Each structure stands twice: as C-alpha cells, then as structure tokens.
C-alpha cells in the first residue's frame, strides 16, 4: 500500500464482493484509500472471504438479529463509526437504508447501481432493461440520499445491449464496467475532488455536475 495520504474507507457488502475486489485491487496499485473494514449483513457473503485473504478486518452484522430496521441501522452506524472512515462504500449491500442512517453519512456514502440511473431503480435491472427493449444499459455510481437509488449519479458506464442477451449475459458485461467506474469515483472522493455541496449538488473539481459523467468521455480518468 502507498505511503502517502490514504483515506480510511469502510465497505458494506451482502454478496460476492466483486466490486469490493476491484477496490482492493486498486489499493494495491495507487488508489489512495485504505479499506479499514468490510461489513456484511450476510454471514456467508463471499466478499468476506475476499477481505480476509487480504488481511482486511471483517464484521458480520446479521439483520436477522435485530428487531427493527432502525435498530439495525443504528448498530451498523456505530460499527462503521468505530473505524472512523472518511468514506463509506456500498458495494452490493442489499438493504434499504433508514433516513437516519443516510443522514448520518450524507455526502460521504457512495453506492453503485446496475442501471443508467434514473432508469431502472430497484431490483432486477437487467431483466427489466431487456423487457423494455433498451438498446443501451449500464451502471451508475451515485451519492446515497434518502430515496432508493436516487441520489445524484456521478459516473456512468454505458453497455450496449447485444442480440441474444439474457439477463445473465448482460449483467456480466455491466459488472465488468462497474469494476472500472467504482474505483474511479472512489479515487476522486479520496483525492478531495468530489463532494456534495450545501445545496446537495455533486461537485467535481469545484464544478457542479448537472448530469453524470460517462466513462467513455473521460480521458485518462479526467473529466472532459
Ligand atoms: C452489482 O451489480 C451492484 O451494482 C449491485 O449488486 C451487485 C454486487 O455485485 N448493487 P458484487 O457483490 O460487487 O459482485
């Protein structure tokens, strides 16, 4: 890991953790963060194994052990705060978050969603995109705000739908792109270049992002 300034990050997962892996791989190159902990609500999430292999601390907070969503999110927030992260990265964390939790980490919590937001919020995005006859699908990294999958999108990757695609095939190509856009946005945040301003608008290098950036418009990771 690099010696310069690295931002402590907590990653929340529920499953495979391939986006977590892309971020871990980034830290082994020059992504200026340190994954302080990986927290999962699912005890068997494979992402926990990925973290352990790299020597990253892991926690399981099983939502089934809590009486209410509020209780769970309070415990989760306390656990996260214990690691003093500058950024919280939701990477396939399959939970609806309470408004109090979102407010607690507002402006420093990112999520990745497998669609070109605002299209196809919620679940089963690949199947729904195919059913809708979309010719282009993709993924978005966004700041987390109160409503589900609706915080301002920051960076998107477009993925053309191909003849003969089924949800699995399409999902696999989208996932490859997720692994490119998530480390990029995490990098901008860790470099202090990206944030939400007082009006709740995302800014990159001081400029308000009125629409999400597109991966295929970046030159060497820099916005146009
Ligand atoms: C990704 O498709 C992500 O966009 C969605 O859940 C999936 C997580 O995959 N929110 P992984 O656990 O990172 O492999």
PDB file of C-alpha atoms and ligand atoms in Angstrom:
ATOM      1  CA  UNK A   1       0.000   0.000   0.000  1.00  0.00           C
ATOM      2  CA  UNK A   2       1.201   3.532  -0.731  1.00  0.00           C
ATOM      3  CA  UNK A   3       2.853   5.670   1.925  1.00  0.00           C
ATOM      4  CA  UNK A   4       1.187   8.971   1.066  1.00  0.00           C
ATOM      5  CA  UNK A   5      -2.133  10.153   2.406  1.00  0.00           C
ATOM      6  CA  UNK A   6      -4.743   7.399   2.308  1.00  0.00           C
ATOM      7  CA  UNK A   7      -8.376   7.829   3.230  1.00  0.00           C
ATOM      8  CA  UNK A   8      -9.890   5.218   5.557  1.00  0.00           C
ATOM      9  CA  UNK A   9     -12.862   3.519   3.916  1.00  0.00           C
ATOM     10  CA  UNK A  10     -15.482   1.054   5.151  1.00  0.00           C
ATOM     11  CA  UNK A  11     -17.109  -1.175   2.527  1.00  0.00           C
ATOM     12  CA  UNK A  12     -20.563  -2.694   3.061  1.00  0.00           C
ATOM     13  CA  UNK A  13     -21.482  -5.851   1.176  1.00  0.00           C
ATOM     14  CA  UNK A  14     -24.067  -8.617   1.059  1.00  0.00           C
ATOM     15  CA  UNK A  15     -22.715 -10.955  -1.584  1.00  0.00           C
ATOM     16  CA  UNK A  16     -19.940 -11.827  -3.972  1.00  0.00           C
ATOM     17  CA  UNK A  17     -17.981  -8.647  -3.463  1.00  0.00           C
ATOM     18  CA  UNK A  18     -16.537  -8.323  -6.942  1.00  0.00           C
ATOM     19  CA  UNK A  19     -16.786  -4.534  -6.678  1.00  0.00           C
ATOM     20  CA  UNK A  20     -15.022  -4.765  -3.324  1.00  0.00           C
ATOM     21  CA  UNK A  21     -12.333  -6.777  -5.096  1.00  0.00           C
ATOM     22  CA  UNK A  22     -11.932  -4.096  -7.758  1.00  0.00           C
ATOM     23  CA  UNK A  23     -11.389  -1.550  -4.991  1.00  0.00           C
ATOM     24  CA  UNK A  24      -8.940  -3.797  -3.107  1.00  0.00           C
ATOM     25  CA  UNK A  25      -7.045  -4.310  -6.366  1.00  0.00           C
ATOM     26  CA  UNK A  26      -6.973  -0.543  -6.781  1.00  0.00           C
ATOM     27  CA  UNK A  27      -5.371  -0.081  -3.367  1.00  0.00           C
ATOM     28  CA  UNK A  28      -2.662  -2.499  -4.389  1.00  0.00           C
ATOM     29  CA  UNK A  29      -1.963  -0.132  -7.279  1.00  0.00           C
ATOM     30  CA  UNK A  30      -2.299   3.555  -6.406  1.00  0.00           C
ATOM     31  CA  UNK A  31      -5.850   4.114  -5.184  1.00  0.00           C
ATOM     32  CA  UNK A  32      -5.280   6.466  -2.210  1.00  0.00           C
ATOM     33  CA  UNK A  33      -7.508   4.688   0.295  1.00  0.00           C
ATOM     34  CA  UNK A  34      -7.185   2.071   2.988  1.00  0.00           C
ATOM     35  CA  UNK A  35     -10.045  -0.407   3.409  1.00  0.00           C
ATOM     36  CA  UNK A  36     -10.348  -0.344   7.186  1.00  0.00           C
ATOM     37  CA  UNK A  37     -13.153  -2.894   7.344  1.00  0.00           C
ATOM     38  CA  UNK A  38     -15.677  -4.845   5.315  1.00  0.00           C
ATOM     39  CA  UNK A  39     -19.075  -5.236   6.946  1.00  0.00           C
ATOM     40  CA  UNK A  40     -21.685  -7.697   5.689  1.00  0.00           C
ATOM     41  CA  UNK A  41     -25.275  -8.319   6.719  1.00  0.00           C
ATOM     42  CA  UNK A  42     -24.960 -11.825   5.257  1.00  0.00           C
ATOM     43  CA  UNK A  43     -22.712 -14.221   7.204  1.00  0.00           C
ATOM     44  CA  UNK A  44     -21.888 -16.261   4.097  1.00  0.00           C
ATOM     45  CA  UNK A  45     -21.095 -13.409   1.741  1.00  0.00           C
ATOM     46  CA  UNK A  46     -18.111 -14.395  -0.382  1.00  0.00           C
ATOM     47  CA  UNK A  47     -16.840 -10.830  -0.173  1.00  0.00           C
ATOM     48  CA  UNK A  48     -15.894 -11.516   3.469  1.00  0.00           C
ATOM     49  CA  UNK A  49     -13.515 -14.175   2.236  1.00  0.00           C
ATOM     50  CA  UNK A  50     -12.012 -11.732  -0.264  1.00  0.00           C
ATOM     51  CA  UNK A  51     -11.384  -9.282   2.577  1.00  0.00           C
ATOM     52  CA  UNK A  52      -9.863 -11.877   4.901  1.00  0.00           C
ATOM     53  CA  UNK A  53      -7.476 -13.035   2.205  1.00  0.00           C
ATOM     54  CA  UNK A  54      -6.131  -9.504   2.007  1.00  0.00           C
ATOM     55  CA  UNK A  55      -5.907  -9.113   5.772  1.00  0.00           C
ATOM     56  CA  UNK A  56      -8.789  -6.660   5.975  1.00  0.00           C
ATOM     57  CA  UNK A  57     -10.870  -6.669   9.152  1.00  0.00           C
ATOM     58  CA  UNK A  58     -14.382  -8.064   8.698  1.00  0.00           C
ATOM     59  CA  UNK A  59     -17.623  -7.775  10.641  1.00  0.00           C
ATOM     60  CA  UNK A  60     -20.919  -9.543  10.223  1.00  0.00           C
ATOM     61  CA  UNK A  61     -23.974  -7.657  11.364  1.00  0.00           C
ATOM     62  CA  UNK A  62     -26.797 -10.026  10.593  1.00  0.00           C
ATOM     63  CA  UNK A  63     -30.020  -8.059  10.155  1.00  0.00           C
ATOM     64  CA  UNK A  64     -31.993 -11.107  11.350  1.00  0.00           C
ATOM     65  CA  UNK A  65     -30.615 -10.490  14.835  1.00  0.00           C
ATOM     66  CA  UNK A  66     -32.312  -7.092  15.122  1.00  0.00           C
ATOM     67  CA  UNK A  67     -35.884  -6.247  15.931  1.00  0.00           C
ATOM     68  CA  UNK A  68     -36.305  -3.376  13.528  1.00  0.00           C
ATOM     69  CA  UNK A  69     -34.670  -1.665  10.605  1.00  0.00           C
ATOM     70  CA  UNK A  70     -33.983   1.308  12.868  1.00  0.00           C
ATOM     71  CA  UNK A  71     -32.197  -0.869  15.453  1.00  0.00           C
ATOM     72  CA  UNK A  72     -30.119  -2.475  12.748  1.00  0.00           C
ATOM     73  CA  UNK A  73     -29.108   0.783  11.124  1.00  0.00           C
ATOM     74  CA  UNK A  74     -28.188   2.287  14.497  1.00  0.00           C
ATOM     75  CA  UNK A  75     -25.919  -0.654  15.256  1.00  0.00           C
ATOM     76  CA  UNK A  76     -24.471  -0.541  11.762  1.00  0.00           C
ATOM     77  CA  UNK A  77     -23.769   3.172  12.067  1.00  0.00           C
ATOM     78  CA  UNK A  78     -21.995   2.659  15.374  1.00  0.00           C
ATOM     79  CA  UNK A  79     -19.927  -0.145  13.930  1.00  0.00           C
ATOM     80  CA  UNK A  80     -18.960   1.988  10.919  1.00  0.00           C
ATOM     81  CA  UNK A  81     -18.042   4.975  13.087  1.00  0.00           C
ATOM     82  CA  UNK A  82     -15.726   2.766  15.120  1.00  0.00           C
ATOM     83  CA  UNK A  83     -13.466   2.627  12.065  1.00  0.00           C
ATOM     84  CA  UNK A  84     -13.537   6.426  11.578  1.00  0.00           C
ATOM     85  CA  UNK A  85     -13.916   6.241   7.802  1.00  0.00           C
ATOM     86  CA  UNK A  86     -13.775   9.237   5.513  1.00  0.00           C
ATOM     87  CA  UNK A  87     -15.928   7.342   3.036  1.00  0.00           C
ATOM     88  CA  UNK A  88     -18.484   4.532   3.166  1.00  0.00           C
ATOM     89  CA  UNK A  89     -18.742   2.422   0.024  1.00  0.00           C
ATOM     90  CA  UNK A  90     -21.865   0.346  -0.552  1.00  0.00           C
ATOM     91  CA  UNK A  91     -20.855  -2.483  -2.857  1.00  0.00           C
ATOM     92  CA  UNK A  92     -23.804  -4.781  -3.397  1.00  0.00           C
ATOM     93  CA  UNK A  93     -25.198  -4.043   0.065  1.00  0.00           C
ATOM     94  CA  UNK A  94     -28.743  -5.284  -0.401  1.00  0.00           C
ATOM     95  CA  UNK A  95     -30.533  -3.330   2.300  1.00  0.00           C
ATOM     96  CA  UNK A  96     -32.946  -0.434   2.232  1.00  0.00           C
ATOM     97  CA  UNK A  97     -31.448   2.241   4.472  1.00  0.00           C
ATOM     98  CA  UNK A  98     -33.347   4.305   7.033  1.00  0.00           C
ATOM     99  CA  UNK A  99     -33.382   8.086   6.566  1.00  0.00           C
ATOM    100  CA  UNK A 100     -31.459   8.490   9.841  1.00  0.00           C
ATOM    101  CA  UNK A 101     -28.681   6.247   8.565  1.00  0.00           C
ATOM    102  CA  UNK A 102     -28.488   8.093   5.265  1.00  0.00           C
ATOM    103  CA  UNK A 103     -28.416  11.452   7.044  1.00  0.00           C
ATOM    104  CA  UNK A 104     -25.657  10.254   9.356  1.00  0.00           C
ATOM    105  CA  UNK A 105     -23.309   9.594   6.426  1.00  0.00           C
ATOM    106  CA  UNK A 106     -24.638  12.121   3.950  1.00  0.00           C
ATOM    107  CA  UNK A 107     -22.080  13.336   1.443  1.00  0.00           C
ATOM    108  CA  UNK A 108     -19.649  10.557   2.275  1.00  0.00           C
ATOM    109  CA  UNK A 109     -21.533   7.435   1.239  1.00  0.00           C
ATOM    110  CA  UNK A 110     -21.424   6.060  -2.306  1.00  0.00           C
ATOM    111  CA  UNK A 111     -23.410   3.289  -3.964  1.00  0.00           C
ATOM    112  CA  UNK A 112     -23.230   1.502  -7.291  1.00  0.00           C
ATOM    113  CA  UNK A 113     -26.386   0.569  -9.121  1.00  0.00           C
ATOM    114  CA  UNK A 114     -26.606  -1.649 -12.196  1.00  0.00           C
ATOM    115  CA  UNK A 115     -28.538   0.685 -14.498  1.00  0.00           C
ATOM    116  CA  UNK A 116     -28.221   4.058 -16.133  1.00  0.00           C
ATOM    117  CA  UNK A 117     -29.987   5.989 -13.389  1.00  0.00           C
ATOM    118  CA  UNK A 118     -32.614   7.376 -13.215  1.00  0.00           C
ATOM    119  CA  UNK A 119     -33.706   4.390 -15.301  1.00  0.00           C
ATOM    120  CA  UNK A 120     -34.492   1.121 -13.543  1.00  0.00           C
ATOM    121  CA  UNK A 121     -34.182   1.857  -9.853  1.00  0.00           C
ATOM    122  CA  UNK A 122     -34.607  -1.141  -7.561  1.00  0.00           C
ATOM    123  CA  UNK A 123     -34.072  -4.811  -8.349  1.00  0.00           C
ATOM    124  CA  UNK A 124     -33.805  -6.990 -11.479  1.00  0.00           C
ATOM    125  CA  UNK A 125     -32.472  -4.138 -13.574  1.00  0.00           C
ATOM    126  CA  UNK A 126     -31.029  -6.312 -16.345  1.00  0.00           C
ATOM    127  CA  UNK A 127     -34.211  -8.236 -16.944  1.00  0.00           C
ATOM    128  CA  UNK A 128     -36.254  -5.046 -16.858  1.00  0.00           C
ATOM    129  CA  UNK A 129     -33.916  -3.298 -19.309  1.00  0.00           C
ATOM    130  CA  UNK A 130     -34.265  -6.224 -21.739  1.00  0.00           C
ATOM    131  CA  UNK A 131     -38.031  -6.316 -21.331  1.00  0.00           C
ATOM    132  CA  UNK A 132     -38.210  -2.591 -22.028  1.00  0.00           C
ATOM    133  CA  UNK A 133     -36.300  -3.101 -25.271  1.00  0.00           C
ATOM    134  CA  UNK A 134     -33.385  -0.904 -24.160  1.00  0.00           C
ATOM    135  CA  UNK A 135     -30.546  -0.761 -26.665  1.00  0.00           C
ATOM    136  CA  UNK A 136     -28.130   0.652 -24.125  1.00  0.00           C
ATOM    137  CA  UNK A 137     -27.885  -0.335 -20.475  1.00  0.00           C
ATOM    138  CA  UNK A 138     -25.153   0.208 -17.892  1.00  0.00           C
ATOM    139  CA  UNK A 139     -24.235   1.148 -14.356  1.00  0.00           C
ATOM    140  CA  UNK A 140     -24.062   4.272 -12.198  1.00  0.00           C
ATOM    141  CA  UNK A 141     -22.113   5.342  -9.143  1.00  0.00           C
ATOM    142  CA  UNK A 142     -24.072   7.789  -7.023  1.00  0.00           C
ATOM    143  CA  UNK A 143     -24.080   9.538  -3.690  1.00  0.00           C
ATOM    144  CA  UNK A 144     -26.627   7.969  -1.365  1.00  0.00           C
ATOM    145  CA  UNK A 145     -29.527  10.208  -0.444  1.00  0.00           C
ATOM    146  CA  UNK A 146     -32.878   9.465   1.143  1.00  0.00           C
ATOM    147  CA  UNK A 147     -34.837   7.913  -1.720  1.00  0.00           C
ATOM    148  CA  UNK A 148     -33.864   4.476  -3.046  1.00  0.00           C
ATOM    149  CA  UNK A 149     -31.280   4.585  -5.843  1.00  0.00           C
ATOM    150  CA  UNK A 150     -31.964   8.223  -6.491  1.00  0.00           C
ATOM    151  CA  UNK A 151     -29.014  10.215  -5.202  1.00  0.00           C
ATOM    152  CA  UNK A 152     -27.159  12.221  -7.821  1.00  0.00           C
ATOM    153  CA  UNK A 153     -25.362   9.962 -10.296  1.00  0.00           C
ATOM    154  CA  UNK A 154     -21.689  10.841 -10.697  1.00  0.00           C
ATOM    155  CA  UNK A 155     -20.233   8.484 -13.244  1.00  0.00           C
ATOM    156  CA  UNK A 156     -21.912   6.011 -15.564  1.00  0.00           C
ATOM    157  CA  UNK A 157     -20.729   3.321 -17.952  1.00  0.00           C
ATOM    158  CA  UNK A 158     -22.886   2.552 -20.953  1.00  0.00           C
ATOM    159  CA  UNK A 159     -23.142  -1.030 -22.112  1.00  0.00           C
ATOM    160  CA  UNK A 160     -24.756  -1.764 -25.486  1.00  0.00           C
ATOM    161  CA  UNK A 161     -27.383  -4.490 -25.410  1.00  0.00           C
ATOM    162  CA  UNK A 162     -26.452  -7.269 -27.819  1.00  0.00           C
ATOM    163  CA  UNK A 163     -28.635  -9.547 -29.876  1.00  0.00           C
ATOM    164  CA  UNK A 164     -29.323 -12.701 -27.872  1.00  0.00           C
ATOM    165  CA  UNK A 165     -28.579 -11.106 -24.498  1.00  0.00           C
ATOM    166  CA  UNK A 166     -30.251 -12.651 -21.497  1.00  0.00           C
ATOM    167  CA  UNK A 167     -30.147 -11.025 -18.052  1.00  0.00           C
ATOM    168  CA  UNK A 168     -27.075 -13.039 -17.003  1.00  0.00           C
ATOM    169  CA  UNK A 169     -25.023 -12.200 -20.076  1.00  0.00           C
ATOM    170  CA  UNK A 170     -25.923  -8.560 -19.881  1.00  0.00           C
ATOM    171  CA  UNK A 171     -25.248  -8.469 -16.133  1.00  0.00           C
ATOM    172  CA  UNK A 172     -21.769  -9.887 -16.649  1.00  0.00           C
ATOM    173  CA  UNK A 173     -20.825  -7.171 -19.123  1.00  0.00           C
ATOM    174  CA  UNK A 174     -22.303  -4.483 -16.879  1.00  0.00           C
ATOM    175  CA  UNK A 175     -20.384  -5.865 -13.887  1.00  0.00           C
ATOM    176  CA  UNK A 176     -17.094  -5.547 -15.800  1.00  0.00           C
ATOM    177  CA  UNK A 177     -17.834  -1.873 -16.264  1.00  0.00           C
ATOM    178  CA  UNK A 178     -18.821  -1.463 -12.611  1.00  0.00           C
ATOM    179  CA  UNK A 179     -15.317  -2.576 -11.741  1.00  0.00           C
ATOM    180  CA  UNK A 180     -13.982   0.350 -13.759  1.00  0.00           C
ATOM    181  CA  UNK A 181     -16.266   3.155 -12.622  1.00  0.00           C
ATOM    182  CA  UNK A 182     -16.364   2.448  -8.884  1.00  0.00           C
ATOM    183  CA  UNK A 183     -12.613   2.748  -8.215  1.00  0.00           C
ATOM    184  CA  UNK A 184     -12.570   5.885 -10.362  1.00  0.00           C
ATOM    185  CA  UNK A 185     -15.220   7.655  -8.290  1.00  0.00           C
ATOM    186  CA  UNK A 186     -13.653   6.463  -5.028  1.00  0.00           C
ATOM    187  CA  UNK A 187     -10.368   7.940  -6.260  1.00  0.00           C
ATOM    188  CA  UNK A 188     -11.934  11.353  -6.944  1.00  0.00           C
ATOM    189  CA  UNK A 189     -13.516  11.364  -3.499  1.00  0.00           C
ATOM    190  CA  UNK A 190     -10.322  10.296  -1.727  1.00  0.00           C
ATOM    191  CA  UNK A 191      -8.391  12.995  -3.567  1.00  0.00           C
ATOM    192  CA  UNK A 192     -10.802  15.580  -2.175  1.00  0.00           C
ATOM    193  CA  UNK A 193     -12.012  16.466  -5.659  1.00  0.00           C
ATOM    194  CA  UNK A 194     -15.593  15.237  -5.287  1.00  0.00           C
ATOM    195  CA  UNK A 195     -18.318  16.095  -2.804  1.00  0.00           C
ATOM    196  CA  UNK A 196     -21.860  17.249  -2.225  1.00  0.00           C
ATOM    197  CA  UNK A 197     -22.207  20.997  -1.756  1.00  0.00           C
ATOM    198  CA  UNK A 198     -24.522  22.701   0.759  1.00  0.00           C
ATOM    199  CA  UNK A 199     -27.334  22.632  -1.796  1.00  0.00           C
ATOM    200  CA  UNK A 200     -26.917  18.866  -2.204  1.00  0.00           C
ATOM    201  CA  UNK A 201     -25.370  19.145  -5.662  1.00  0.00           C
ATOM    202  CA  UNK A 202     -22.395  16.988  -6.563  1.00  0.00           C
ATOM    203  CA  UNK A 203     -19.254  18.889  -7.485  1.00  0.00           C
ATOM    204  CA  UNK A 204     -16.103  17.599  -9.111  1.00  0.00           C
ATOM    205  CA  UNK A 205     -13.099  19.940  -9.082  1.00  0.00           C
ATOM    206  CA  UNK A 206     -15.449  22.713  -7.983  1.00  0.00           C
ATOM    207  CA  UNK A 207     -17.787  22.290 -10.968  1.00  0.00           C
ATOM    208  CA  UNK A 208     -21.391  21.277 -10.379  1.00  0.00           C
ATOM    209  CA  UNK A 209     -22.200  18.040 -12.184  1.00  0.00           C
ATOM    210  CA  UNK A 210     -25.502  18.792 -13.844  1.00  0.00           C
ATOM    211  CA  UNK A 211     -25.510  15.334 -15.385  1.00  0.00           C
ATOM    212  CA  UNK A 212     -23.493  12.209 -14.687  1.00  0.00           C
ATOM    213  CA  UNK A 213     -20.128  11.873 -16.361  1.00  0.00           C
ATOM    214  CA  UNK A 214     -19.758   8.992 -18.801  1.00  0.00           C
ATOM    215  CA  UNK A 215     -16.803   6.650 -18.603  1.00  0.00           C
ATOM    216  CA  UNK A 216     -16.304   6.754 -22.363  1.00  0.00           C
ATOM    217  CA  UNK A 217     -15.927  10.544 -22.207  1.00  0.00           C
ATOM    218  CA  UNK A 218     -13.091  10.501 -19.678  1.00  0.00           C
ATOM    219  CA  UNK A 219      -9.557  10.889 -20.877  1.00  0.00           C
ATOM    220  CA  UNK A 220      -7.062   9.092 -18.660  1.00  0.00           C
ATOM    221  CA  UNK A 221      -9.539   9.261 -15.793  1.00  0.00           C
ATOM    222  CA  UNK A 222     -10.065  13.012 -16.125  1.00  0.00           C
ATOM    223  CA  UNK A 223     -13.425  14.628 -16.866  1.00  0.00           C
ATOM    224  CA  UNK A 224     -13.803  16.488 -20.190  1.00  0.00           C
TER     225      UNK A 224
HETATM  226  C1  LIG B   1     -23.637  -5.213  -8.530  1.00  0.00           C
HETATM  227  O1  LIG B   1     -24.289  -5.454  -9.721  1.00  0.00           O
HETATM  228  C2  LIG B   1     -24.058  -3.897  -7.948  1.00  0.00           C
HETATM  229  O2  LIG B   1     -24.290  -2.936  -8.918  1.00  0.00           O
HETATM  230  C3  LIG B   1     -25.335  -4.252  -7.253  1.00  0.00           C
HETATM  231  O3  LIG B   1     -25.104  -5.517  -6.698  1.00  0.00           O
HETATM  232  C4  LIG B   1     -24.093  -6.178  -7.433  1.00  0.00           C
HETATM  233  C5  LIG B   1     -22.998  -6.514  -6.481  1.00  0.00           C
HETATM  234  O4  LIG B   1     -22.026  -7.335  -7.051  1.00  0.00           O
HETATM  235  N1  LIG B   1     -25.715  -3.210  -6.336  1.00  0.00           N
HETATM  236  P1  LIG B   1     -20.705  -7.651  -6.241  1.00  0.00           P
HETATM  237  O5  LIG B   1     -21.121  -8.197  -4.884  1.00  0.00           O
HETATM  238  O6  LIG B   1     -19.878  -6.409  -6.132  1.00  0.00           O
HETATM  239  O7  LIG B   1     -20.016  -8.715  -7.062  1.00  0.00           O
END
